[in-house]
CSV table of C-alpha atoms in Angstrom, one decimal:
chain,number,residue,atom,x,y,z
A,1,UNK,CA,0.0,0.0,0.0
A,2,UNK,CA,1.4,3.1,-1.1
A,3,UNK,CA,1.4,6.0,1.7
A,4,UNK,CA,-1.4,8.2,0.1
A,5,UNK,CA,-3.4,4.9,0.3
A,6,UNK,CA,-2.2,4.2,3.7
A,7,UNK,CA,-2.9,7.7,5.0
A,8,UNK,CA,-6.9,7.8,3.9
A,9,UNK,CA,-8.0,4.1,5.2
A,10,UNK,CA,-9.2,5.0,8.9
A,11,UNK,CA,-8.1,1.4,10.0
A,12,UNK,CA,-4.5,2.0,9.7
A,13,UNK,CA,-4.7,5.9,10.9
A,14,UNK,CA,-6.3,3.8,14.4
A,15,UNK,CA,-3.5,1.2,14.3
A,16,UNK,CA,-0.7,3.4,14.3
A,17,UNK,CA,-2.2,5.9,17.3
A,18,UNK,CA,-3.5,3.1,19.0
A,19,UNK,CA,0.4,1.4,18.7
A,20,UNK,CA,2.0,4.8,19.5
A,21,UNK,CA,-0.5,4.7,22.2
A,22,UNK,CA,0.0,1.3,23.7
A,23,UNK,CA,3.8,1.7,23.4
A,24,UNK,CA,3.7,5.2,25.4
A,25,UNK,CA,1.7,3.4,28.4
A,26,UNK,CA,3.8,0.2,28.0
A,27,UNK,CA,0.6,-1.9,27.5
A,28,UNK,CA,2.5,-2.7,23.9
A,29,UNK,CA,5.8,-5.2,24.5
A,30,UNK,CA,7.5,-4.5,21.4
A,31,UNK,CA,10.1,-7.3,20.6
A,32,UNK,CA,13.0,-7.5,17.9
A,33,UNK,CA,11.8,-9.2,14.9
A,34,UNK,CA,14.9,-9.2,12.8
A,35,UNK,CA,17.9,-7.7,11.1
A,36,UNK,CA,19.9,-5.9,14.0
A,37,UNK,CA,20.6,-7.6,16.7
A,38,UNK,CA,24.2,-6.3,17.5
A,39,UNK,CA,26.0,-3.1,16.4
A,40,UNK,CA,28.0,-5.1,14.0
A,41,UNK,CA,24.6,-5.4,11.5
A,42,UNK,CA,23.3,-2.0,12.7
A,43,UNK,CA,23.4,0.0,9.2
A,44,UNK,CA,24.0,-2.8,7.2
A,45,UNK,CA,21.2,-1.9,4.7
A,46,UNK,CA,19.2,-4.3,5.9
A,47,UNK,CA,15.9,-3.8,7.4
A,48,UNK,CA,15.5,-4.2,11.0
A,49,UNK,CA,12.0,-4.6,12.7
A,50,UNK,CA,10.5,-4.7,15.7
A,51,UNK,CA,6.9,-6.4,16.3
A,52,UNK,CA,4.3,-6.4,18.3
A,53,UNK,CA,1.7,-8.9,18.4
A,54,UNK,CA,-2.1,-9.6,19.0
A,55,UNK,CA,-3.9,-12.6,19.5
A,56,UNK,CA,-4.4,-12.7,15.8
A,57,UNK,CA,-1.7,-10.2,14.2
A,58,UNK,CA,1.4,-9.0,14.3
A,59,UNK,CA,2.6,-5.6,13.4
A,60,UNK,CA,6.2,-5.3,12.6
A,61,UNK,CA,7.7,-1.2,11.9
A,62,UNK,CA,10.6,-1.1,11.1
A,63,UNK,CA,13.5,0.9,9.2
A,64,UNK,CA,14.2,-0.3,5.4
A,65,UNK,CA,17.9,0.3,5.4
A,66,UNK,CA,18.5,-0.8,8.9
A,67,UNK,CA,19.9,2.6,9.8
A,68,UNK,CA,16.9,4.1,12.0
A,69,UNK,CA,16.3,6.6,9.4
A,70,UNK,CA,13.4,7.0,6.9
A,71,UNK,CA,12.3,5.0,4.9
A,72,UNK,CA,10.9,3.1,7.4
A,73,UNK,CA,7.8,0.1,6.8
A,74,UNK,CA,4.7,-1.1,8.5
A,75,UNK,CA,3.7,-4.7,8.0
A,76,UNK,CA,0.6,-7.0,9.3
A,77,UNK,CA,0.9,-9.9,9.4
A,78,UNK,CA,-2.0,-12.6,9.8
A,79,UNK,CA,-2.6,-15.6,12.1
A,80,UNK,CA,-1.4,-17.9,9.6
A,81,UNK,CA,2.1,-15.7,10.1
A,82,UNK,CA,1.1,-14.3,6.1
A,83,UNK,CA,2.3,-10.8,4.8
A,84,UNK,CA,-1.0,-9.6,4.8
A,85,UNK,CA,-0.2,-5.5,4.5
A,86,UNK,CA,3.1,-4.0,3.6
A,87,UNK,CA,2.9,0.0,3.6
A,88,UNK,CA,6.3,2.0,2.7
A,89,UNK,CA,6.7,5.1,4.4
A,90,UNK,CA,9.3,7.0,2.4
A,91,UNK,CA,11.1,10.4,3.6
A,92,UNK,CA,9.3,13.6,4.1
A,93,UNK,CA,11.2,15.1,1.1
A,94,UNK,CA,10.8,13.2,-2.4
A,95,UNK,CA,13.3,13.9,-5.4
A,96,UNK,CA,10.5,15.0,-8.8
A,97,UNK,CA,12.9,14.5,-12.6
A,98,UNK,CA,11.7,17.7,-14.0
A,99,UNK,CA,11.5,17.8,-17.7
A,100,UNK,CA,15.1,19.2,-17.9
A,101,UNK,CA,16.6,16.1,-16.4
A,102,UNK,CA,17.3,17.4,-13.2
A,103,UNK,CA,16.4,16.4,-9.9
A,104,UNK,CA,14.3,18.6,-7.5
A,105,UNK,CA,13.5,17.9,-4.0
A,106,UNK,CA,9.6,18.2,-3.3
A,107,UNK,CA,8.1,18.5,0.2
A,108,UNK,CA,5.1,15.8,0.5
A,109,UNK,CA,1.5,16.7,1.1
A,110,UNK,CA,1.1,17.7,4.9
A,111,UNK,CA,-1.2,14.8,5.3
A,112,UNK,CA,1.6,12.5,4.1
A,113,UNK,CA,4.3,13.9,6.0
A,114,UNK,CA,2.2,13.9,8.8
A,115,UNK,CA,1.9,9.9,8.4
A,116,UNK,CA,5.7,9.5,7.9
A,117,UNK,CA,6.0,11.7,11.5
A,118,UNK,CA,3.6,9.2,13.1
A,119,UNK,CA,5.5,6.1,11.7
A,120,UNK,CA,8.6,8.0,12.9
A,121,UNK,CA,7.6,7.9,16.1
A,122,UNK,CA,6.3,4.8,16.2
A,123,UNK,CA,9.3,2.8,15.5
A,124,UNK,CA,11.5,5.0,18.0
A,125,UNK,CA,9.2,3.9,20.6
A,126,UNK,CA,9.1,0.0,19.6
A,127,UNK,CA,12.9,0.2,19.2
A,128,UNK,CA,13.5,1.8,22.9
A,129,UNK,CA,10.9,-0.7,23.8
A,130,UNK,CA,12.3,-4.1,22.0
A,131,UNK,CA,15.8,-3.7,22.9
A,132,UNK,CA,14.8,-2.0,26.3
A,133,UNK,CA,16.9,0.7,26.1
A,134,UNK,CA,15.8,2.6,29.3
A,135,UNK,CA,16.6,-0.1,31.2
A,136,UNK,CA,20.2,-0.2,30.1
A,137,UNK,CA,20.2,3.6,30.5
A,138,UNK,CA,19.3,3.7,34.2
A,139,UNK,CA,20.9,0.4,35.2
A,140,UNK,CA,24.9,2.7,33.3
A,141,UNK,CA,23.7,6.4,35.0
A,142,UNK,CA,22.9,4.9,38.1
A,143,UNK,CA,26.4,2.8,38.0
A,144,UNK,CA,28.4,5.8,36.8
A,145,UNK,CA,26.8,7.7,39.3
A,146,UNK,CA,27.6,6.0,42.6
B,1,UNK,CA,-82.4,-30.2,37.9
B,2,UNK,CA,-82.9,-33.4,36.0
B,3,UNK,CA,-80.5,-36.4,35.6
B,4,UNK,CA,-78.9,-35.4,32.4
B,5,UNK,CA,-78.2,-31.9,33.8
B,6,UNK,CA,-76.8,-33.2,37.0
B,7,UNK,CA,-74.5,-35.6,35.0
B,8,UNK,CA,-73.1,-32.6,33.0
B,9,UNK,CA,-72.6,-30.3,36.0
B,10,UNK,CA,-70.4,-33.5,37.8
B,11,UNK,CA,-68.5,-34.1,34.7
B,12,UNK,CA,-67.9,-30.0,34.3
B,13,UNK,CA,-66.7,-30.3,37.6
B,14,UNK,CA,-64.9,-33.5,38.1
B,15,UNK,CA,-62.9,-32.6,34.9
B,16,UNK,CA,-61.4,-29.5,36.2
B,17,UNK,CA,-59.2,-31.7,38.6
B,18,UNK,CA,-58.4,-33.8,35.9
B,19,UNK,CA,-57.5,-31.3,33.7
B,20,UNK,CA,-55.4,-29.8,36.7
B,21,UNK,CA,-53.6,-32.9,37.1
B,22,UNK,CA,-52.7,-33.3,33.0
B,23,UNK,CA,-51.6,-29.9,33.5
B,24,UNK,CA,-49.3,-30.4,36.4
B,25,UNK,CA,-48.4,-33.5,34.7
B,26,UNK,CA,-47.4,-31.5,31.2
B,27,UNK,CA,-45.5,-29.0,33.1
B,28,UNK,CA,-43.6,-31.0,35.2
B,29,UNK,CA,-42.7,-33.4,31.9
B,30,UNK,CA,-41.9,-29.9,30.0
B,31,UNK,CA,-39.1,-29.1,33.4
B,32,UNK,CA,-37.1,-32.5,33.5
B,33,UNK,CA,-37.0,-32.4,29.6
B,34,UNK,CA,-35.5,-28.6,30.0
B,35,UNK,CA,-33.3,-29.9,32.4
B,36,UNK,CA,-32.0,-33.1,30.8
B,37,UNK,CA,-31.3,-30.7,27.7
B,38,UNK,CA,-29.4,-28.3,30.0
B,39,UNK,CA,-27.4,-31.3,31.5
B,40,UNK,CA,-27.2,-32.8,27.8
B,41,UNK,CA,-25.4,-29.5,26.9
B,42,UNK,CA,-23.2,-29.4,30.1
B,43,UNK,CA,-22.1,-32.6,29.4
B,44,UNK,CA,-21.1,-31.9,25.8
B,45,UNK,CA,-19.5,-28.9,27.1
B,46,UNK,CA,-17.6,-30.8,29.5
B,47,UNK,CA,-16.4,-33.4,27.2
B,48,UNK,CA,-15.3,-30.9,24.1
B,49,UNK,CA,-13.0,-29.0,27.0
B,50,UNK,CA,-11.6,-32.2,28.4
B,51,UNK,CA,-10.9,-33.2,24.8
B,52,UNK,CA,-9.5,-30.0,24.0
B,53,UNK,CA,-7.2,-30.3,27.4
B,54,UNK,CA,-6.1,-33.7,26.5
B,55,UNK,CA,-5.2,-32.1,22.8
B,56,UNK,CA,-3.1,-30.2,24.7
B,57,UNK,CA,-1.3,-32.5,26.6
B,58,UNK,CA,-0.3,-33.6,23.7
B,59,UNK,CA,0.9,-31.1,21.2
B,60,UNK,CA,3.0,-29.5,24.0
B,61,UNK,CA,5.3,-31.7,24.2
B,62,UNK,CA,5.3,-32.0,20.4
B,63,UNK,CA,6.5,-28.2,19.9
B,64,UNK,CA,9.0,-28.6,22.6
B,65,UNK,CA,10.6,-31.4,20.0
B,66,UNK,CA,10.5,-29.0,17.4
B,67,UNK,CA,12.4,-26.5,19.6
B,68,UNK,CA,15.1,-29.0,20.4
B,69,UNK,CA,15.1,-30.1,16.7
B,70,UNK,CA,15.7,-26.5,15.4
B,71,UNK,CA,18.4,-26.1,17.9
B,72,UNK,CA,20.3,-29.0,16.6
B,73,UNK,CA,19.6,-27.7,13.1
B,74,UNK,CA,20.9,-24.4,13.8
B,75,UNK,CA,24.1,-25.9,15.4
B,76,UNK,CA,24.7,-28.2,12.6
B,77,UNK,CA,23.9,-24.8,10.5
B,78,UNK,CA,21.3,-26.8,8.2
B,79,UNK,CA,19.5,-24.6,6.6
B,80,UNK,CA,17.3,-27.1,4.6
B,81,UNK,CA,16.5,-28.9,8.3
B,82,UNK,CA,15.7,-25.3,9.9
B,83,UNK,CA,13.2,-24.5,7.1
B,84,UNK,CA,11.3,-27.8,7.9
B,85,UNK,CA,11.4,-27.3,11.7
B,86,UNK,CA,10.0,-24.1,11.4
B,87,UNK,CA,7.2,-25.1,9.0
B,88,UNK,CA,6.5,-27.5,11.5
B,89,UNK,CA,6.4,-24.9,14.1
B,90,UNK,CA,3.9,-22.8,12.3
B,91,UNK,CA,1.4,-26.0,12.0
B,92,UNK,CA,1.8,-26.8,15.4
B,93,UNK,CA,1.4,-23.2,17.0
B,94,UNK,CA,-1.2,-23.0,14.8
B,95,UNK,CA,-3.0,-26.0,16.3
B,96,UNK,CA,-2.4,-25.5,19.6
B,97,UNK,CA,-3.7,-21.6,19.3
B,98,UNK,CA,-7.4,-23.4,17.8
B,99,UNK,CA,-7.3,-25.1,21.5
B,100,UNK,CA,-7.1,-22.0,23.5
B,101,UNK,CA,-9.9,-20.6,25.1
B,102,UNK,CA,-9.6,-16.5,24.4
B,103,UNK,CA,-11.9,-16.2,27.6
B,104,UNK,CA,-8.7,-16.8,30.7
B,105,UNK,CA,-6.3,-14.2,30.8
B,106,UNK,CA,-3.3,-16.7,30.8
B,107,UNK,CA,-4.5,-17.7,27.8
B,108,UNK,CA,-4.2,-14.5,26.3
B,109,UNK,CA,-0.8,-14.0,27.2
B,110,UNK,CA,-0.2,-17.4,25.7
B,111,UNK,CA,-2.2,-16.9,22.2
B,112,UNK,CA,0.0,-13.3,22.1
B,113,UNK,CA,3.1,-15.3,22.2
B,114,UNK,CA,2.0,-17.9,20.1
B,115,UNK,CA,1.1,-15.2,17.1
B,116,UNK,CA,4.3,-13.4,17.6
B,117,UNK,CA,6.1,-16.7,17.3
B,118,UNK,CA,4.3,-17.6,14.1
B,119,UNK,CA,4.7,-14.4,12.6
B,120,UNK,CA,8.6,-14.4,13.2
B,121,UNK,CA,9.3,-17.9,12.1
B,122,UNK,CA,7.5,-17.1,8.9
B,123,UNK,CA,10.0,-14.3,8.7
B,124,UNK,CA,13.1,-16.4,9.5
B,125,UNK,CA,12.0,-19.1,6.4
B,126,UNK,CA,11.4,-16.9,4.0
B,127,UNK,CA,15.3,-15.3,4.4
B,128,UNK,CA,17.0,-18.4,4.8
B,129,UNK,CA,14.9,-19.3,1.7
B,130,UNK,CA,15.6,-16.0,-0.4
B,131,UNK,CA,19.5,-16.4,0.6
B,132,UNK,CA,18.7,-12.9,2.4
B,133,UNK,CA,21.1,-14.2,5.3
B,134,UNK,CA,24.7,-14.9,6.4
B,135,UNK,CA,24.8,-16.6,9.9
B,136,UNK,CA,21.7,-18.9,10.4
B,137,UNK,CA,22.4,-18.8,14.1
B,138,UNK,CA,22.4,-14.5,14.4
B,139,UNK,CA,19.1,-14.9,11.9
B,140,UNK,CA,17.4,-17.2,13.7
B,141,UNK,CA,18.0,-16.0,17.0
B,142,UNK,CA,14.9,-14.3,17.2
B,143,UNK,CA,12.3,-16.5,16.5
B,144,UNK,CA,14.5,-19.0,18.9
B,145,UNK,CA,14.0,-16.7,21.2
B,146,UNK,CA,10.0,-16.4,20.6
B,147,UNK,CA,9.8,-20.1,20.2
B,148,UNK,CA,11.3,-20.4,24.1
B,149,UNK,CA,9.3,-18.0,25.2
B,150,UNK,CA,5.6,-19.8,24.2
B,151,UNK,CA,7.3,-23.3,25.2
B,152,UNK,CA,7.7,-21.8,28.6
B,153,UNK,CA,4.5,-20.6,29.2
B,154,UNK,CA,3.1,-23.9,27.6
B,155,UNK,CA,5.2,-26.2,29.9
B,156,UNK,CA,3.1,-24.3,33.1
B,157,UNK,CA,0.3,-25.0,31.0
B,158,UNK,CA,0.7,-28.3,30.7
B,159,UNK,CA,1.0,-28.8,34.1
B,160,UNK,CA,-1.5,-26.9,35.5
B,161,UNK,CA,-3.8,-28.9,32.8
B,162,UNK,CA,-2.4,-32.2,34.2
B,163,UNK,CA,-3.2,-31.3,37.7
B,164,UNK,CA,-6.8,-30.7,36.8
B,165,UNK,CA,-7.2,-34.2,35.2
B,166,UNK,CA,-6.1,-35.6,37.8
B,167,UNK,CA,-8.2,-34.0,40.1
B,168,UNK,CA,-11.3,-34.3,37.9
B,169,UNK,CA,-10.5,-38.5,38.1
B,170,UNK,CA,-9.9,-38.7,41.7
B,171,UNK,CA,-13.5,-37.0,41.8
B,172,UNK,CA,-15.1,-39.7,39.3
């Protein structure tokens, strides 16, 4: 699903609130789903991913070069563990070939680069979450404090 | 009041006691035949979750061999033997999800699990299929990880399950 698609089908506006919801109360355990696992893949152009899952779905976000920058991805996936979804978020700015051959850099639609700030935020959150990351930073501060 | 009058007014009234007594009769027949349908059901309901339990009792142990199979194909790096074992262990999860009952709040926890695992282990074929990965042991990590976790929670399952069957014998 392309992201002007994604943006105007109310179901996956209330997903990705309800996530960013969830994930900011902690109700949503975000988990790693694959690519980086160590700072040896981080960047690796890879995607990484992080999931969180229903009784009946899984939603996996997730940055498509691996890097934690745009583009990032959403995916559902069913019970039967089948790509049911795929929507690619890509950067705020797009590149438009104008008719003289050169390249000019477009700002999206406000709707569109409000989705990509949602989905933004969204996978910071299951990231921090997934490889618990405020854990790690109290356990150092309150070590390199004492 | 002549005889065939007087005959009437006794049979008007001697049926109203009779009539009383079909009535009570009809009543009482329609209440144990509501309540033999009610225990009919319990019964069936009774049987169909001891069924399901006993289903249970026996898949679990089935997906904990498919974890210890996909560790050993992981460590002998098979990829060919860690696409089967996960296959498996979409079927299976799959099967054992049907069983659960969405109502108990363990459950829930459980069926969570279970869909994450799925979901990941479809992942993990697919790259080890496409030739997307380099180390099967780093790629597979994390569905190995999501495959311990609803194995765990199974395994109290399982014997929380087997304490209730026991106790349901002892009662019969």
């Amino acid at each position: 699903m392309i992201i002007e698609d994604a943006w105007n089908d109310e179901r996956i506006k209330k997903i990705v609130e309800g996530l960013l919801q969830r994930s900011e109360t902690g109700e949503a355990e975000w988990q790693i789903f694959s690519g980086q696992t160590s700072v040896r893949r981080a960047g690796t152009g890879k995607p990484d991913g992080f999931s969180y899952s229903t009784d009946s779905a899984t939603v996996v976000v997730g940055s498509s070069d691996g890097d934690g920058a745009s583009p990032y991805y959403l995916n559902i996936i069913d019970s039967a563990g089948v790509l049911v979804e795929n929507i690619s978020v890509p950067s705020p700015v797009r590149s438009v070939r104008m008719p003289d051959g050169t390249l000019q850099r477009q700002e999206r639609s406000p709707e569109e680069t409000q989705f990509v700030r949602l989905l933004r935020e969204l996978y910071k959150r299951a990231r921090r979450k997934a490889l618990k990351t405020d854990d790690v930073l109290d356990a150092l501060a309150q070590e390199l404090g004492s | 009041m002549s005889v065939n009058d007087a005959v009437t007014l006794a049979a008007a009234y001697t049926a109203i006691p009779f009539a009383l007594i079909g009535f009570g009769i009809t009543i009482r027949q329609a209440s144990k035949a509501k309540t033999a349908a009610e225990a009919a059901r319990d019964a069936a309901k009774m049987t169909q979750s001891a069924l399901a339990r006993n289903s249970l009792l026996v898949l679990i142990p089935q997906l904990q061999r498919v974890e210890e199979e996909l560790e050993r194909a992981v460590q002998t790096d098979s990829a060919d033997l860690i696409i089967t074992w996960l296959s498996n262990w979409r079927w299976q999860a799959g099967q054992v999800r049907g069983l659960l009952s969405k109502s108990s709040s363990e459950n829930r926890k459980i069926l969570k699990s279970l869909q994450s695992s799925i979901a990941i282990s479809a992942k993990a074929k697919s790259d080890i299929i496409d030739g997307t990965v380099e180390e099967l042991a780093i790629s597979t990590k994390a569905v190995r990880d999501a495959i311990a976790e609803v194995t765990n929670e199974l395994g109290a399952l399982a014997a929380l399950q087997g304490i209730a069957i026991g106790e349901s014998t002892n009662d019969n």
